[in-house]
Amino acid sequence: MEPEVTPDVADLRERNQRLTSALLGARQKIKELDERLQDLSAPPLTYGIVDRVRTGDATVDVQVGSRKLNVSASKELYLSQLHPGQQVRLNSEMTIVSAGDYADTGSTVSVELVLDSRRVLVKVHPDDSRVFTLSDNVRATEISVGDTMLADLKTGFILAPVERPDLRHLMLEEIPDVSYADIGGLGPQVEQIRDSVELPFLHPELYREHGLRPPKGVLLYGPPGNGKTMIAKAVATSLAERAGGSGQRSFFLNIKGPQLLDKYVGETERQIREIFSRARDHATQGIPVVIFFDEMEALFRTRGSGISSDVETTVVPQLLAEIDGVEGLQNVIVIGASNREDMIDPAVLRPGRLDIKIRIDRPDEAAAVDILSKYLTTSLPYLATEVAARGGVDAEVVALGETAAHALYARTEENEFAELTYASGRRETLYIGDVTSGAMLASIVDRAKKGAIKSLLATGERGIGEAHILAAVRDEVVENQQLEAIQDPEEWARVNGYRHLGKLVSVRPLHAE
């Protein structure tokens, strides 16, 4: 039988438990304060950049400011966790205690030459070039001449690539899939450019034997919307196929002339230099490169012709210097496109620079049928009644193309476009077929497709028919007649390719009702 606990003893036991609990809480608080005091009184840690990991003696070369130190790492760290260019923290004894990430801020530099897998030559300032080491996180990245990189100037490390949207959106490194077979109505022009560009690329030994040098550039000129850009892309595709089959790459650097202009002095010239630097880098690897300047007259106009600025006085010489610099590269071809070739500086067009000039003119009726056949393909749906009446889809496609071309090129009153009056007093009536372009023919086919879709929704009858084609032609003719607004006859003649017929004094639109 247990002895009876008196009230005084129970009270003492409860007070003892409270005191024990208070002492334990005070002890924990003292411990926490001691740890905080140790943290506050701990010496500062030093940041450094790993330069090299020496597995032989288990030490690490570290850049600390301007000093290079050979230090040891904490036993809690594995040497495999440390990589060149990585940030680390060192204690007061200069021992690496933790590994960090790679720096994400620094100075931007431009790559001039890739020396090997570890080093690159970069331009820090216009008059300062240095050799930098690649950090581990960029060694797997494909680095090209002209790339902008993030660098640590104190340690000499390349840290990361820097995207330059100001140049990337101008220089589309496409791998085009347009072939000569996709181009309609330009047989002679395609033959001429193939003879000029592909022969020296495929048979350089024959050119050397006969003392010929391959052309550096080609100018495609003529009215807008007639396939100049398609031809340039087809050149890039053809060069790749001829060089090594379908597995061979080619680059099509599509440069938009007006977008390249920059209000800051020297920026346009810098971007031109970077474009050609990138082309040279690809070319030295055996990759065919086509540099295509669209709207060339906007960028390289005749020096001294500027009204409010003289930017062309420095931009044109920069282009001339770069074109002259591609002399030893057989894999680079410069192609320019313009519908105002009279505005381009003569020095750009002289032999030895843009050697070959090819006029891309408006299609005639036969060429229009060929162009329409590229858009009216056998894979499209056609009216079953018309297909059966003509004996098959192939015959239907040919018939629709001929119908559209005949309606477009008919010399009828409803197709009248404008009346030209020359300085000699001679007058000439232009019809819509005289100003037809490949882009207009593509638009006609698109209109016919939309008409077929509307008919399907309204009547349930599927397929493109002759009525859709004729309606599309009529709508396209009316739209172009109504949109034509001619203020300056001479300017209109230059743009539309009628300057060679004589001096125009009047162009009167003929809008048929």
Coordinates of C-alpha atoms in Angstrom, one line a residue:
M1 CA 0.0 0.0 0.0
E2 CA 1.6 3.3 -1.2
P3 CA 2.0 6.1 1.3
E4 CA -0.5 9.0 0.9
V5 CA 0.9 12.1 -0.9
T6 CA 0.3 15.2 1.1
P7 CA -0.8 18.4 -0.7
D8 CA 2.6 20.1 0.1
V9 CA 4.6 17.4 -1.6
A10 CA 2.4 17.5 -4.7
D11 CA 2.8 21.3 -4.9
L12 CA 6.6 21.0 -4.6
R13 CA 6.7 18.3 -7.4
E14 CA 4.7 20.6 -9.7
R15 CA 6.9 23.6 -9.0
N16 CA 10.0 21.4 -9.6
Q17 CA 8.7 20.4 -13.1
R18 CA 8.0 24.0 -14.0
L19 CA 11.5 25.0 -13.0
T20 CA 13.0 22.1 -15.0
S21 CA 11.1 23.1 -18.1
A22 CA 12.2 26.8 -17.7
L23 CA 15.8 25.8 -17.3
L24 CA 15.6 23.6 -20.5
G25 CA 14.1 26.6 -22.4
A26 CA 16.7 28.9 -21.1
R27 CA 19.4 26.5 -22.1
Q28 CA 18.0 26.2 -25.7
K29 CA 17.8 30.0 -26.0
I30 CA 21.4 30.4 -24.8
K31 CA 22.5 27.8 -27.4
E32 CA 20.6 29.7 -30.1
L33 CA 22.1 33.0 -29.0
D34 CA 25.6 31.4 -29.0
E35 CA 25.1 30.2 -32.6
R36 CA 23.9 33.6 -33.7
L37 CA 26.9 35.2 -32.0
Q38 CA 29.3 32.8 -33.8
D39 CA 27.6 33.6 -37.1
L40 CA 27.9 37.3 -36.5
S41 CA 31.5 37.1 -35.5
A42 CA 32.5 34.6 -38.2
P43 CA 35.1 36.1 -40.7
P44 CA 33.7 36.9 -44.2
L45 CA 33.9 34.3 -47.0
T46 CA 35.8 35.2 -50.2
Y47 CA 34.4 34.6 -53.7
G48 CA 36.5 33.2 -56.5
I49 CA 36.3 31.7 -59.9
V50 CA 37.6 28.1 -60.6
D51 CA 40.4 28.2 -63.2
R52 CA 41.6 24.6 -63.3
V53 CA 41.0 21.5 -61.2
R54 CA 44.2 19.5 -60.5
T55 CA 43.2 15.9 -59.8
G56 CA 46.9 14.9 -59.3
D57 CA 47.4 16.6 -56.0
A58 CA 43.6 17.3 -55.4
T59 CA 44.0 21.1 -55.5
V60 CA 42.2 23.8 -57.4
D61 CA 43.5 26.9 -59.2
V62 CA 41.2 29.8 -58.3
Q63 CA 41.1 33.4 -59.5
V64 CA 40.4 35.7 -56.6
G65 CA 40.2 39.2 -57.9
S66 CA 43.4 39.8 -59.7
R67 CA 45.3 37.0 -57.9
K68 CA 45.6 33.4 -59.0
L69 CA 45.8 31.0 -56.0
N70 CA 46.3 27.3 -55.7
V71 CA 44.0 26.1 -52.9
S72 CA 42.5 22.9 -51.4
A73 CA 38.8 22.0 -51.2
S74 CA 36.8 21.0 -48.1
K75 CA 36.6 17.3 -47.5
E76 CA 32.8 17.7 -47.9
L77 CA 33.3 18.7 -51.5
Y78 CA 34.1 16.4 -54.4
L79 CA 36.5 17.7 -57.0
S80 CA 34.1 16.5 -59.7
Q81 CA 31.7 19.2 -58.5
L82 CA 34.1 22.0 -59.5
H83 CA 34.3 23.2 -63.1
P84 CA 36.3 26.0 -64.8
G85 CA 34.4 29.3 -64.7
Q86 CA 32.3 28.3 -61.7
Q87 CA 31.9 30.6 -58.7
V88 CA 33.1 29.2 -55.3
R89 CA 33.3 30.4 -51.7
L90 CA 36.5 30.3 -49.7
N91 CA 37.0 30.7 -45.9
S92 CA 39.6 32.7 -44.1
E93 CA 42.2 29.9 -44.6
M94 CA 41.5 30.1 -48.4
T95 CA 39.8 26.6 -48.5
I96 CA 36.9 26.1 -50.8
V97 CA 33.9 25.4 -48.6
S98 CA 31.0 25.5 -51.2
A99 CA 30.4 25.6 -55.0
G100 CA 28.1 28.1 -56.6
D101 CA 26.7 28.8 -60.0
Y102 CA 28.1 30.6 -63.0
A103 CA 28.0 34.4 -63.0
D104 CA 25.1 35.9 -65.0
T105 CA 26.4 39.5 -65.3
G106 CA 29.6 40.9 -66.9
S107 CA 30.8 42.6 -70.0
T108 CA 29.8 41.7 -73.6
V109 CA 32.5 40.8 -76.1
S110 CA 32.5 39.8 -79.8
V111 CA 34.1 36.5 -81.0
E112 CA 36.7 37.1 -83.7
L113 CA 38.2 33.6 -83.9
V114 CA 37.6 30.2 -82.4
L115 CA 41.1 29.0 -81.5
D116 CA 40.3 25.5 -80.0
S117 CA 37.8 23.8 -77.8
R118 CA 38.9 25.8 -74.8
R119 CA 39.9 29.3 -76.1
V120 CA 38.5 32.0 -78.3
L121 CA 39.9 35.3 -79.6
V122 CA 37.5 38.1 -78.7
K123 CA 37.2 41.8 -79.4
V124 CA 36.8 43.7 -76.1
H125 CA 37.0 47.2 -77.6
P126 CA 37.6 48.3 -81.2
D127 CA 41.4 48.4 -80.5
D128 CA 41.6 45.7 -77.9
S129 CA 41.5 41.9 -78.7
R130 CA 42.2 39.2 -76.1
V131 CA 42.2 35.4 -75.7
F132 CA 39.6 34.2 -73.3
T133 CA 38.9 30.7 -71.8
L134 CA 35.5 29.1 -72.3
S135 CA 33.7 28.1 -69.1
D136 CA 32.3 24.6 -68.9
N137 CA 28.7 25.6 -69.4
V138 CA 29.4 27.1 -72.9
R139 CA 31.9 24.5 -74.2
A140 CA 29.0 22.4 -75.6
T141 CA 27.6 25.5 -77.3
E142 CA 28.3 26.0 -81.0
I143 CA 30.3 29.3 -81.1
S144 CA 30.7 31.2 -84.4
V145 CA 32.6 34.2 -85.5
G146 CA 30.6 37.4 -84.7
D147 CA 28.7 35.9 -81.7
T148 CA 28.2 38.1 -78.7
M149 CA 29.3 36.5 -75.5
L150 CA 29.1 37.4 -71.8
A151 CA 32.6 37.6 -70.3
D152 CA 34.4 38.3 -67.0
L153 CA 37.2 40.7 -68.0
K154 CA 39.1 40.2 -64.7
T155 CA 39.3 36.4 -64.9
G156 CA 39.3 36.0 -68.7
F157 CA 36.3 33.6 -68.8
I158 CA 33.5 33.4 -71.4
L159 CA 30.4 32.8 -69.2
A160 CA 27.4 32.5 -71.6
P161 CA 26.2 33.5 -75.1
V162 CA 24.2 36.7 -75.4
E163 CA 21.3 36.8 -77.9
R164 CA 21.4 39.9 -80.1
P165 CA 17.8 40.4 -81.3
D166 CA 18.8 43.5 -83.2
L167 CA 20.7 41.3 -85.6
R168 CA 19.0 37.9 -85.3
H169 CA 15.7 39.2 -86.6
L170 CA 17.5 40.6 -89.6
M171 CA 19.7 37.6 -90.4
L172 CA 17.5 34.6 -90.7
E173 CA 19.8 31.6 -91.0
E174 CA 17.2 29.5 -92.9
I175 CA 17.8 26.2 -94.5
P176 CA 15.5 26.8 -97.5
D177 CA 13.4 24.1 -99.1
V178 CA 12.6 26.0 -102.3
S179 CA 13.8 24.4 -105.5
Y180 CA 13.9 25.6 -109.1
A181 CA 11.0 23.3 -109.8
D182 CA 8.8 25.5 -107.6
I183 CA 9.5 28.6 -109.8
G184 CA 7.2 29.1 -112.8
G185 CA 7.5 31.2 -115.9
L186 CA 11.2 32.1 -115.3
G187 CA 13.0 29.4 -117.3
P188 CA 15.6 31.6 -119.1
Q189 CA 16.4 33.5 -115.9
V190 CA 16.8 30.3 -113.9
E191 CA 19.1 28.8 -116.6
Q192 CA 21.2 32.0 -116.5
I193 CA 21.6 32.0 -112.7
R194 CA 22.4 28.3 -112.6
D195 CA 25.2 28.7 -115.2
S196 CA 26.6 31.7 -113.3
V197 CA 26.5 30.4 -109.8
E198 CA 26.5 26.6 -109.9
L199 CA 29.2 25.9 -112.5
P200 CA 32.0 27.6 -110.6
F201 CA 30.9 25.9 -107.4
L202 CA 30.7 22.4 -108.9
H203 CA 33.8 22.7 -111.2
P204 CA 36.3 25.1 -109.6
E205 CA 39.2 23.3 -111.3
L206 CA 37.9 24.1 -114.8
Y207 CA 37.5 27.8 -113.8
R208 CA 41.1 27.8 -112.6
E209 CA 42.3 26.1 -115.7
H210 CA 40.6 28.7 -117.9
G211 CA 41.7 31.6 -115.7
L212 CA 38.1 32.5 -114.7
R213 CA 37.1 33.6 -111.2
P214 CA 33.6 32.8 -109.8
P215 CA 31.2 35.7 -109.5
K216 CA 30.9 37.4 -106.1
G217 CA 27.4 38.6 -106.5
V218 CA 24.2 38.6 -108.5
L219 CA 21.6 41.4 -108.9
L220 CA 18.0 40.4 -109.5
Y221 CA 16.0 43.4 -110.6
G222 CA 12.6 44.1 -112.1
P223 CA 9.0 44.8 -111.0
P224 CA 7.9 43.7 -107.6
G225 CA 6.2 40.3 -106.9
N226 CA 7.8 38.3 -109.7
G227 CA 10.0 35.7 -107.8
K228 CA 13.3 37.4 -107.0
T229 CA 13.3 36.1 -103.4
M230 CA 12.2 32.6 -104.5
I231 CA 15.1 32.4 -107.0
A232 CA 17.6 33.4 -104.3
K233 CA 16.3 30.6 -102.0
A234 CA 16.4 28.1 -104.8
V235 CA 20.1 28.9 -105.3
A236 CA 20.9 28.1 -101.7
T237 CA 18.9 24.8 -101.9
S238 CA 20.5 23.8 -105.2
L239 CA 24.1 24.5 -103.9
A240 CA 23.5 22.3 -100.9
E241 CA 22.1 19.4 -103.0
R242 CA 24.9 19.7 -105.5
A243 CA 27.6 19.8 -102.8
G244 CA 26.6 16.7 -100.9
G245 CA 23.1 15.5 -101.4
S246 CA 20.2 16.0 -99.0
G247 CA 22.4 15.6 -95.9
Q248 CA 24.4 18.7 -96.8
R249 CA 23.3 22.0 -95.2
S250 CA 23.2 25.5 -96.7
F251 CA 22.5 28.8 -95.1
F252 CA 20.3 31.5 -96.5
L253 CA 21.0 34.8 -94.7
N254 CA 17.9 36.9 -95.5
I255 CA 18.8 40.6 -94.9
K256 CA 16.0 43.1 -94.9
G257 CA 17.5 46.3 -96.2
P258 CA 15.3 48.9 -94.5
Q259 CA 15.4 47.2 -91.1
L260 CA 19.2 47.2 -91.2
L261 CA 19.3 51.0 -91.1
D262 CA 20.0 52.4 -87.6
K263 CA 19.9 55.9 -86.3
Y264 CA 23.1 55.5 -84.4
V265 CA 26.3 56.3 -86.2
G266 CA 28.3 53.1 -87.1
E267 CA 25.6 50.6 -86.1
T268 CA 24.6 49.8 -89.6
E269 CA 28.2 49.2 -90.6
R270 CA 28.8 47.0 -87.6
Q271 CA 25.8 44.8 -88.5
I272 CA 27.1 44.5 -92.1
R273 CA 30.5 43.4 -90.7
E274 CA 28.8 40.8 -88.5
I275 CA 26.7 39.4 -91.3
F276 CA 29.8 38.8 -93.5
S277 CA 31.8 37.4 -90.5
R278 CA 29.1 34.8 -89.9
A279 CA 29.0 34.0 -93.6
R280 CA 32.8 33.5 -93.7
D281 CA 32.6 31.3 -90.6
H282 CA 30.0 29.0 -92.2
A283 CA 31.9 29.0 -95.6
T284 CA 35.2 27.9 -94.0
Q285 CA 33.4 24.8 -92.8
G286 CA 32.4 23.9 -96.4
I287 CA 28.8 25.1 -96.0
P288 CA 27.3 27.0 -99.0
V289 CA 26.1 30.5 -97.9
V290 CA 23.8 32.8 -99.8
I291 CA 23.6 36.4 -98.4
F292 CA 20.4 37.9 -99.8
F293 CA 19.8 41.6 -99.6
D294 CA 16.2 42.4 -100.2
E295 CA 15.1 46.0 -101.1
M296 CA 18.8 46.7 -101.8
E297 CA 18.2 50.3 -103.0
A298 CA 17.1 51.3 -99.5
L299 CA 20.4 50.4 -98.0
F300 CA 23.0 51.0 -100.7
R301 CA 21.6 53.9 -102.7
T302 CA 23.8 56.2 -104.8
R303 CA 26.1 58.3 -102.6
G304 CA 25.2 61.9 -102.5
S305 CA 21.5 61.3 -103.3
G306 CA 20.3 61.5 -99.7
I307 CA 18.0 64.5 -99.0
S308 CA 18.1 64.6 -95.1
S309 CA 21.1 62.3 -94.4
D310 CA 24.3 61.0 -95.9
V311 CA 24.3 57.6 -94.3
E312 CA 25.0 56.0 -97.6
T313 CA 28.5 57.6 -97.7
T314 CA 29.7 55.1 -95.0
V315 CA 27.3 52.2 -95.5
V316 CA 28.2 51.7 -99.2
P317 CA 32.0 51.6 -98.7
Q318 CA 31.5 49.1 -95.9
L319 CA 29.6 46.7 -98.2
L320 CA 32.2 47.2 -100.9
A321 CA 35.0 46.3 -98.5
E322 CA 33.1 43.2 -97.3
I323 CA 32.3 42.0 -100.9
D324 CA 35.9 42.4 -101.9
G325 CA 36.8 40.4 -98.8
V326 CA 34.9 37.3 -100.0
E327 CA 37.3 36.8 -102.9
G328 CA 39.0 33.7 -101.5
L329 CA 35.7 32.0 -100.4
Q330 CA 34.1 29.8 -102.9
N331 CA 31.1 29.0 -100.8
V332 CA 29.7 32.5 -100.4
I333 CA 27.5 34.3 -103.0
V334 CA 25.9 37.7 -102.5
I335 CA 22.5 38.2 -104.1
G336 CA 20.7 41.5 -104.2
A337 CA 17.1 42.2 -105.2
S338 CA 15.6 45.5 -106.2
N339 CA 12.8 47.0 -108.2
R340 CA 14.7 50.4 -108.3
E341 CA 18.1 49.3 -109.6
D342 CA 18.7 52.9 -110.8
M343 CA 19.0 54.0 -107.2
I344 CA 21.7 51.6 -106.2
D345 CA 25.3 53.1 -106.1
P346 CA 27.1 52.3 -109.4
A347 CA 30.2 51.1 -107.4
V348 CA 28.1 48.2 -106.1
L349 CA 27.0 47.1 -109.5
R350 CA 30.3 47.3 -111.3
P351 CA 31.9 44.0 -112.6
G352 CA 33.9 42.4 -109.8
R353 CA 31.2 42.9 -107.2
L354 CA 27.7 42.2 -108.4
D355 CA 29.0 40.7 -111.6
I356 CA 25.7 39.3 -113.0
K357 CA 22.5 41.3 -113.5
I358 CA 19.4 39.3 -114.3
R359 CA 16.1 41.0 -115.1
I360 CA 13.1 39.3 -113.6
D361 CA 10.2 40.6 -115.8
R362 CA 6.5 40.2 -115.6
P363 CA 5.1 37.0 -116.9
D364 CA 3.3 36.7 -120.3
E365 CA 0.3 34.5 -120.8
A366 CA 2.3 31.3 -121.3
A367 CA 4.4 32.0 -118.3
A368 CA 1.3 32.8 -116.3
V369 CA -0.1 29.3 -117.1
D370 CA 3.1 27.8 -115.9
I371 CA 3.0 29.8 -112.6
L372 CA -0.6 28.9 -112.0
S373 CA 0.3 25.2 -112.4
K374 CA 2.5 25.6 -109.3
Y375 CA -0.5 26.7 -107.2
L376 CA -3.3 24.6 -108.8
T377 CA -1.9 21.3 -107.8
T378 CA -3.6 17.9 -108.3
S379 CA -3.9 17.5 -104.5
L380 CA -6.6 20.1 -104.3
P381 CA -10.3 19.2 -104.6
Y382 CA -12.0 20.1 -107.9
L383 CA -15.6 19.9 -109.0
A384 CA -16.4 16.3 -109.8
T385 CA -18.6 17.2 -112.8
E386 CA -15.8 19.3 -114.5
V387 CA -13.2 16.6 -113.7
A388 CA -15.4 13.9 -115.3
A389 CA -16.2 16.1 -118.4
R390 CA -12.5 16.9 -119.0
G391 CA -11.3 13.3 -118.4
G392 CA -9.3 13.6 -115.2
V393 CA -7.8 15.9 -112.6
D394 CA -4.7 16.6 -114.7
A395 CA -6.8 17.9 -117.5
E396 CA -8.9 20.0 -115.2
V397 CA -5.8 21.6 -113.7
V398 CA -4.5 22.6 -117.1
A399 CA -7.9 23.8 -118.2
L400 CA -8.3 26.0 -115.1
G401 CA -4.9 27.5 -115.5
E402 CA -5.5 28.3 -119.2
T403 CA -8.9 29.8 -118.4
A404 CA -7.5 32.1 -115.7
A405 CA -4.6 33.2 -117.9
H406 CA -6.8 33.9 -120.9
A407 CA -9.3 35.9 -118.9
L408 CA -6.5 37.9 -117.3
Y409 CA -4.6 38.7 -120.5
A410 CA -7.6 39.3 -122.7
R411 CA -7.3 42.7 -124.4
T412 CA -10.9 43.7 -123.5
E413 CA -12.3 47.0 -122.3
E414 CA -13.0 45.6 -118.8
N415 CA -9.3 44.7 -118.5
E416 CA -8.0 48.2 -119.3
F417 CA -5.6 49.5 -116.7
A418 CA -4.1 52.8 -117.6
E419 CA -3.3 55.1 -120.5
L420 CA 0.3 56.1 -121.0
T421 CA 1.3 59.4 -122.7
Y422 CA 4.9 59.8 -123.7
A423 CA 6.8 63.0 -124.3
S424 CA 6.7 62.3 -128.0
G425 CA 3.0 62.5 -128.0
R426 CA 2.5 58.8 -128.5
R427 CA -0.2 57.2 -126.4
E428 CA -0.5 53.6 -125.3
T429 CA -3.2 51.7 -123.4
L430 CA -2.1 49.2 -120.8
Y431 CA -4.2 46.2 -119.8
I432 CA -4.1 44.3 -116.5
G433 CA -2.1 41.6 -118.2
D434 CA 0.7 44.1 -118.8
V435 CA 1.1 44.7 -115.1
T436 CA 0.4 41.1 -113.8
S437 CA 2.9 39.6 -111.4
G438 CA 3.5 36.2 -109.9
A439 CA 2.2 37.4 -106.6
M440 CA -1.1 38.5 -108.3
L441 CA -1.4 35.0 -109.8
A442 CA -1.0 33.4 -106.4
S443 CA -3.6 35.7 -105.0
I444 CA -6.1 34.7 -107.8
V445 CA -5.7 31.0 -106.8
D446 CA -6.2 31.9 -103.1
R447 CA -9.4 33.8 -104.0
A448 CA -10.6 30.8 -106.0
K449 CA -10.0 28.5 -103.0
K450 CA -11.9 30.8 -100.7
G451 CA -14.8 30.9 -103.2
A452 CA -14.9 27.1 -103.3
I453 CA -15.1 26.9 -99.5
K454 CA -18.0 29.4 -99.5
S455 CA -19.8 27.4 -102.2
L456 CA -19.3 24.2 -100.2
L457 CA -20.8 25.8 -97.1
A458 CA -23.7 27.2 -99.0
T459 CA -24.6 24.4 -101.5
G460 CA -22.7 21.4 -100.2
E461 CA -20.9 21.1 -103.6
R462 CA -17.2 20.4 -103.0
G463 CA -14.3 21.5 -105.2
I464 CA -12.8 24.3 -107.2
G465 CA -14.4 25.0 -110.5
E466 CA -14.1 27.3 -113.5
A467 CA -16.7 29.7 -112.1
H468 CA -14.5 30.2 -109.0
I469 CA -11.4 30.9 -111.1
L470 CA -13.2 33.4 -113.3
A471 CA -14.7 35.2 -110.3
A472 CA -11.3 35.3 -108.6
V473 CA -9.8 36.9 -111.8
R474 CA -12.5 39.5 -112.0
D475 CA -12.1 40.4 -108.3
E476 CA -8.4 40.7 -108.6
V477 CA -8.6 42.9 -111.7
V478 CA -11.1 45.3 -110.1
E479 CA -9.1 45.5 -106.9
N480 CA -5.9 46.4 -108.7
Q481 CA -7.7 48.9 -110.9
Q482 CA -9.2 50.7 -107.9
L483 CA -6.0 50.7 -105.8
E484 CA -3.8 52.2 -108.6
A485 CA -3.1 55.8 -107.6
I486 CA -0.4 57.4 -109.9
Q487 CA 1.1 60.7 -108.8
D488 CA 4.5 60.8 -110.6
P489 CA 4.6 59.2 -114.1
E490 CA 8.4 58.9 -114.1
E491 CA 8.4 57.2 -110.7
W492 CA 5.6 54.9 -111.8
A493 CA 7.6 54.0 -114.9
R494 CA 10.8 53.2 -112.9
V495 CA 8.9 50.9 -110.4
N496 CA 6.9 49.1 -113.0
G497 CA 9.6 48.6 -115.6
Y498 CA 8.4 51.0 -118.3
R499 CA 11.2 53.5 -118.1
H500 CA 13.0 52.1 -121.2
L501 CA 10.0 52.8 -123.5
G502 CA 10.5 56.6 -123.3
K503 CA 9.8 59.5 -121.0
L504 CA 6.3 59.4 -119.6
V505 CA 4.4 62.7 -119.1
S506 CA 1.1 61.2 -118.0
V507 CA -0.3 58.0 -116.7
R508 CA -4.1 58.0 -116.5
P509 CA -5.8 55.1 -114.7
L510 CA -8.7 53.5 -116.6
H511 CA -11.1 52.2 -114.0
A512 CA -13.7 50.1 -115.9
E513 CA -17.2 50.1 -114.4

